[in-house]
């Protein structure tokens, strides 16, 4: 087999190993936090449903609020135009 000096070394030096371990541990911690937050969001939606709110519409409102207002208004105008063109409004 040919010697490939530009390839990856078989062993990382101690500094690189420490950095890699730290990065992986941070990712794992963030993934755990993300799972915990997802569970909390699920609980809030369950609470909303229990209070008689339409969860599907709440999800839509949250999604809409994330959008840029001007972009959303432009999309709504185009949607209205298309719906009007096919006789839906």
Coordinates of N, CA and C in Angstrom, one line a residue, residues 33-86:
X33 N -30.8 19.2 26.0 CA -31.6 20.4 26.2 C -32.7 20.6 25.2
X34 N -32.3 20.3 23.9 CA -33.3 20.4 22.9 C -34.5 19.4 23.1
X35 N -34.2 18.2 23.5 CA -35.2 17.2 23.8 C -36.1 17.7 25.0
X36 N -35.5 18.2 26.0 CA -36.2 18.7 27.1 C -37.1 19.9 26.7
X37 N -36.6 20.8 25.9 CA -37.4 21.9 25.4 C -38.6 21.4 24.6
X38 N -38.3 20.4 23.7 CA -39.4 19.9 22.9 C -40.5 19.3 23.7
X39 N -40.1 18.6 24.8 CA -41.1 18.1 25.7 C -41.9 19.2 26.4
X40 N -41.3 20.3 26.7 CA -42.0 21.4 27.3 C -42.9 22.0 26.3
X41 N -42.5 22.2 25.1 CA -43.4 22.7 24.0 C -44.6 21.8 23.9
X42 N -44.4 20.5 23.9 CA -45.5 19.5 23.8 C -46.5 19.7 24.9
X43 N -46.0 19.9 26.1 CA -46.8 20.1 27.3 C -47.6 21.4 27.1
X44 N -47.0 22.5 26.6 CA -47.8 23.7 26.4 C -48.9 23.5 25.4
X45 N -48.6 22.8 24.3 CA -49.6 22.5 23.3 C -50.8 21.7 23.9
X46 N -50.4 20.8 24.8 CA -51.4 20.0 25.4 C -52.3 20.8 26.3
X47 N -51.7 21.8 27.0 CA -52.4 22.7 27.9 C -53.3 23.6 27.0
X48 N -52.8 24.1 25.9 CA -53.7 24.9 25.0 C -54.9 24.1 24.5
X49 N -54.6 22.8 24.2 CA -55.7 22.0 23.7 C -56.7 21.7 24.8
X50 N -56.2 21.5 26.0 CA -57.1 21.3 27.2 C -57.9 22.5 27.5
X51 N -57.4 23.7 27.1 CA -58.2 24.9 27.3 C -59.1 25.3 26.2
X52 N -59.2 24.4 25.2 CA -60.1 24.5 24.1 C -59.6 25.2 22.9
X53 N -58.3 25.5 22.8 CA -57.7 26.1 21.7 C -57.4 25.1 20.6
X54 N -57.4 25.5 19.4 CA -57.1 24.7 18.2 C -55.6 24.7 18.0
X55 N -54.9 23.6 18.4 CA -53.5 23.5 18.3 C -52.9 23.6 16.9
X56 N -53.6 23.1 16.0 CA -53.2 23.2 14.6 C -53.1 24.7 14.2
X57 N -54.0 25.5 14.6 CA -54.0 26.9 14.3 C -53.0 27.7 15.1
X58 N -52.7 27.3 16.3 CA -51.7 27.9 17.1 C -50.3 27.6 16.5
X59 N -50.1 26.4 16.0 CA -48.9 26.1 15.3 C -48.7 27.0 14.1
X60 N -49.8 27.2 13.4 CA -49.8 28.1 12.2 C -49.4 29.5 12.6
X61 N -50.0 30.0 13.7 CA -49.8 31.4 14.1 C -48.3 31.5 14.5
X62 N -47.7 30.5 15.2 CA -46.3 30.6 15.6 C -45.5 30.6 14.3
X63 N -45.8 29.8 13.4 CA -45.0 29.8 12.1 C -45.1 31.1 11.4
X64 N -46.3 31.7 11.3 CA -46.5 33.0 10.7 C -45.7 34.1 11.4
X65 N -45.7 34.1 12.7 CA -45.0 35.1 13.5 C -43.5 35.0 13.3
X66 N -42.9 33.9 12.9 CA -41.5 33.8 12.6 C -41.1 34.4 11.3
X67 N -42.1 34.6 10.4 CA -41.8 35.2 9.1 C -41.6 36.7 9.2
X68 N -40.9 37.2 8.2 CA -40.8 38.6 8.0 C -42.1 39.1 7.6
X69 N -42.6 40.2 8.2 CA -43.9 40.8 7.9 C -44.1 41.1 6.4
X70 N -43.1 41.8 5.8 CA -43.3 42.2 4.4 C -43.3 40.9 3.5
X71 N -42.5 39.9 3.8 CA -42.5 38.7 3.0 C -43.8 38.0 3.1
X72 N -44.3 37.9 4.4 CA -45.6 37.3 4.6 C -46.8 38.0 3.9
X73 N -46.8 39.3 3.9 CA -47.8 40.1 3.2 C -47.7 39.9 1.7
X74 N -46.5 39.8 1.2 CA -46.4 39.5 -0.3 C -46.9 38.1 -0.6
X75 N -46.6 37.1 0.2 CA -47.1 35.8 0.0 C -48.6 35.7 0.1
X76 N -49.2 36.4 1.0 CA -50.6 36.5 1.2 C -51.3 37.1 0.0
X77 N -50.7 38.2 -0.5 CA -51.2 38.9 -1.7 C -51.2 37.9 -2.9
X78 N -50.1 37.2 -3.1 CA -50.0 36.3 -4.2 C -51.0 35.2 -4.1
X79 N -51.2 34.6 -2.8 CA -52.2 33.6 -2.6 C -53.6 34.1 -2.9
X80 N -53.9 35.3 -2.5 CA -55.2 35.9 -2.8 C -55.4 36.0 -4.3
X81 N -54.4 36.5 -5.0 CA -54.4 36.6 -6.5 C -54.7 35.2 -7.1
X82 N -54.0 34.2 -6.7 CA -54.2 32.9 -7.3 C -55.6 32.3 -7.0
X83 N -56.0 32.5 -5.7 CA -57.3 32.0 -5.3 C -58.4 32.7 -6.1
X84 N -58.2 34.0 -6.3 CA -59.2 34.8 -7.1 C -59.2 34.3 -8.5
X85 N -58.0 34.0 -9.1 CA -57.9 33.6 -10.5 C -58.6 32.3 -10.7
X86 N -58.7 31.5 -9.7 CA -59.4 30.2 -9.9 C -60.8 30.2 -9.4

